[in-house]
Each structure stands twice: as C-alpha cells, then as structure tokens.
Amino acid sequence: MIRHTIHKLWPRASVVLLLLWAPAALAGQPGAIVAQQPGFTLVPYGWVASLKGTIGVPGEDVDDGEGGLLERLDVTMDDDYDLVGFMFYGEWRSEGRWMAFIDSVWANFSRGAEVKISRLLPSSDIEATVDGNIVTGAVGFRAKDWENASLTVYGGARYYDLKLEVKARGGVLPSPITIPANDSWTDALLGARLSYGLGKRWQGLFQADYAFGDSDGTWDLSAILEYTFSWGAVRGGYRHMIADYTAPAYRLDVDLTGPLLGVAFTF
C-alpha cells in the first residue's frame, strides 16, 4: 500500500518541488510573510485538472439483475485535462499563532471510459461522469517561525458528496442505459504547510495533508507561488489529490491533478 502510494505521488511531487524552487533565483530581501500576520484571506480560484482512475456504479442496474452481473460495475478513465470550475478558499489568522481555513472544490468531469471487466459490456460505448463537492475545514497552529519562513500544522475534516454516472450503449445492451451512484463520506485529516518569502513581493506555499476514516485514505498536495500587491496577491500553482473510497455498489479511486490560478484578497 505504502509503495503504491509513493509510486503515484512521486511524479506529481517532483513537479510541485520544481514549481516551488525554480523562482528562488528571484529572491531578494523577503517581505512580510502572510502566515505571520493576523487577518483574513479570501481566494476565488480555478483549477484546470485531469482525472485518472476507476469509478464503480451498481452493476445490477445494467440488466435489472437478470444477467447475474457483479454488484458493482467498475470502469476506468484515462488521464485527460478538463476544466473543473470555480473554487473558493477562506482563511482566518489570529493575533497569536492560531488559524483556520475552509476550502471548497466543485468537481465535474465527463469523458470516455473502459470497462474494467470487459466481459460485462463487450463492444459498448461508455461515458463516465464525476460530479459533486469536496469541502475541507481545518484549524491550525503556527508551530515554527524562521526569518523567511513559517511552518503551520493543522487538523480537521474533509467531506465528499459525489455523484458517479456511467452511460453505455451497444454491445449486449438492447438499449442505451444510464447507471447513477451517489454517496457521501467524511474523513479526518492531518497536515502541514510551509510558507516562505522569495523576495519583497514573491511568496511560496507548500501544503500536504493525509485524510483517513470513512475512505481508504486520501492525499492532497499543493504548491503555490504568489505575487503580492497592497490589496492581496495573484496565486498560481499545482494541486494533486488522491481519493480512494469503496462501498459495495460505489467506488472512487482516482487521481485529480493540474494547475490552478486565483486571486487572494487579504484584509
């Protein structure tokens, strides 16, 4: 399990590290680090992400249970970029070392898929859809400050409310079918964030957390560079999420990854 996770994370983590350290040559005398200042930060942003993995919907819905199909029908989706949509991040920082944040992601993907067990729907055209929300809330404590950086540790919860859908036609099917599956679950999470100054106006953020509980484990990694103004900052970076949740008639085992861009308003 650990070896499999490392194998999935390493290619993305390499890109994350490059995004963080490539601009280091721009570093001059660092400006104030936002993580060390009390106040609020609100960030609307977009995420252009790809989706790769397996989803599962009720297999008996294919033929109303008459063909003796498996309880769950698994289909796989190839890595392909798509526009996720509008996201929102909000953060509060106290006069001391405490902070709290909420991150809301709306995910919507629809693309061609392949049946994992090919004997079920031979020669069928299949389209898979993932649609719903992922909401994270956490409370953190700024554990360590350096001259140019701060380390914050946090804990909280991540809530998933996702609809999966498979549309199929052809093969052994007498007519086109649509098979929906809905489920929601909540994980506890633990994570850490490193904030550091690259120059008077440049800052970097690296954040990683692991969530566990109802699911089989999820990872969320992000690397962000921001250029600050008097009113806030423009943020760009890369985010990689791994979700793995299995139920008798529902499955989500996917990588969601890609660049993001947003505007941070600080007050």
Tab-separated table of C-alpha atoms in Angstrom, residues 55 57 62 73-77 110-118 120-129 165-171 173 177 179:
chain	number	residue	atom	x	y	z
A	55	ILE	CA	-15.162	4.548	-10.593
A	57	VAL	CA	-21.564	2.028	-10.051
A	62	VAL	CA	-27.206	-2.857	-16.275
A	73	LEU	CA	-19.503	-2.299	-12.286
A	74	ASP	CA	-16.013	-0.731	-12.420
A	75	VAL	CA	-14.884	1.468	-15.313
A	76	THR	CA	-11.534	3.201	-15.827
A	77	MET	CA	-10.827	6.701	-17.152
A	110	SER	CA	-17.299	13.614	-18.160
A	111	ARG	CA	-15.340	11.508	-20.647
A	112	GLY	CA	-14.996	8.157	-22.351
A	113	ALA	CA	-14.187	5.141	-20.216
A	114	GLU	CA	-13.353	1.463	-20.455
A	115	VAL	CA	-14.966	-1.432	-18.635
A	116	LYS	CA	-12.503	-2.946	-16.216
A	117	ILE	CA	-14.071	-6.395	-16.556
A	118	SER	CA	-14.502	-6.484	-20.327
A	120	LEU	CA	-19.670	-7.457	-18.967
A	121	LEU	CA	-20.183	-4.926	-21.761
A	122	PRO	CA	-18.200	-6.045	-24.830
A	123	SER	CA	-18.002	-3.532	-27.696
A	124	SER	CA	-20.027	-0.912	-25.814
A	125	ASP	CA	-19.533	2.850	-25.950
A	126	ILE	CA	-19.158	4.080	-22.369
A	127	GLU	CA	-19.043	7.552	-20.841
A	128	ALA	CA	-18.223	8.154	-17.172
A	129	THR	CA	-19.133	11.274	-15.169
A	165	GLU	CA	-22.656	8.093	-13.518
A	166	VAL	CA	-21.969	5.643	-16.331
A	167	LYS	CA	-23.728	5.823	-19.699
A	168	ALA	CA	-23.401	2.848	-22.059
A	169	ARG	CA	-24.789	1.763	-25.390
A	170	GLY	CA	-24.123	-1.049	-27.854
A	171	GLY	CA	-22.624	-4.464	-27.166
A	173	LEU	CA	-27.325	-3.926	-24.371
A	177	ILE	CA	-28.585	2.816	-20.212
A	179	ILE	CA	-26.344	4.000	-14.179
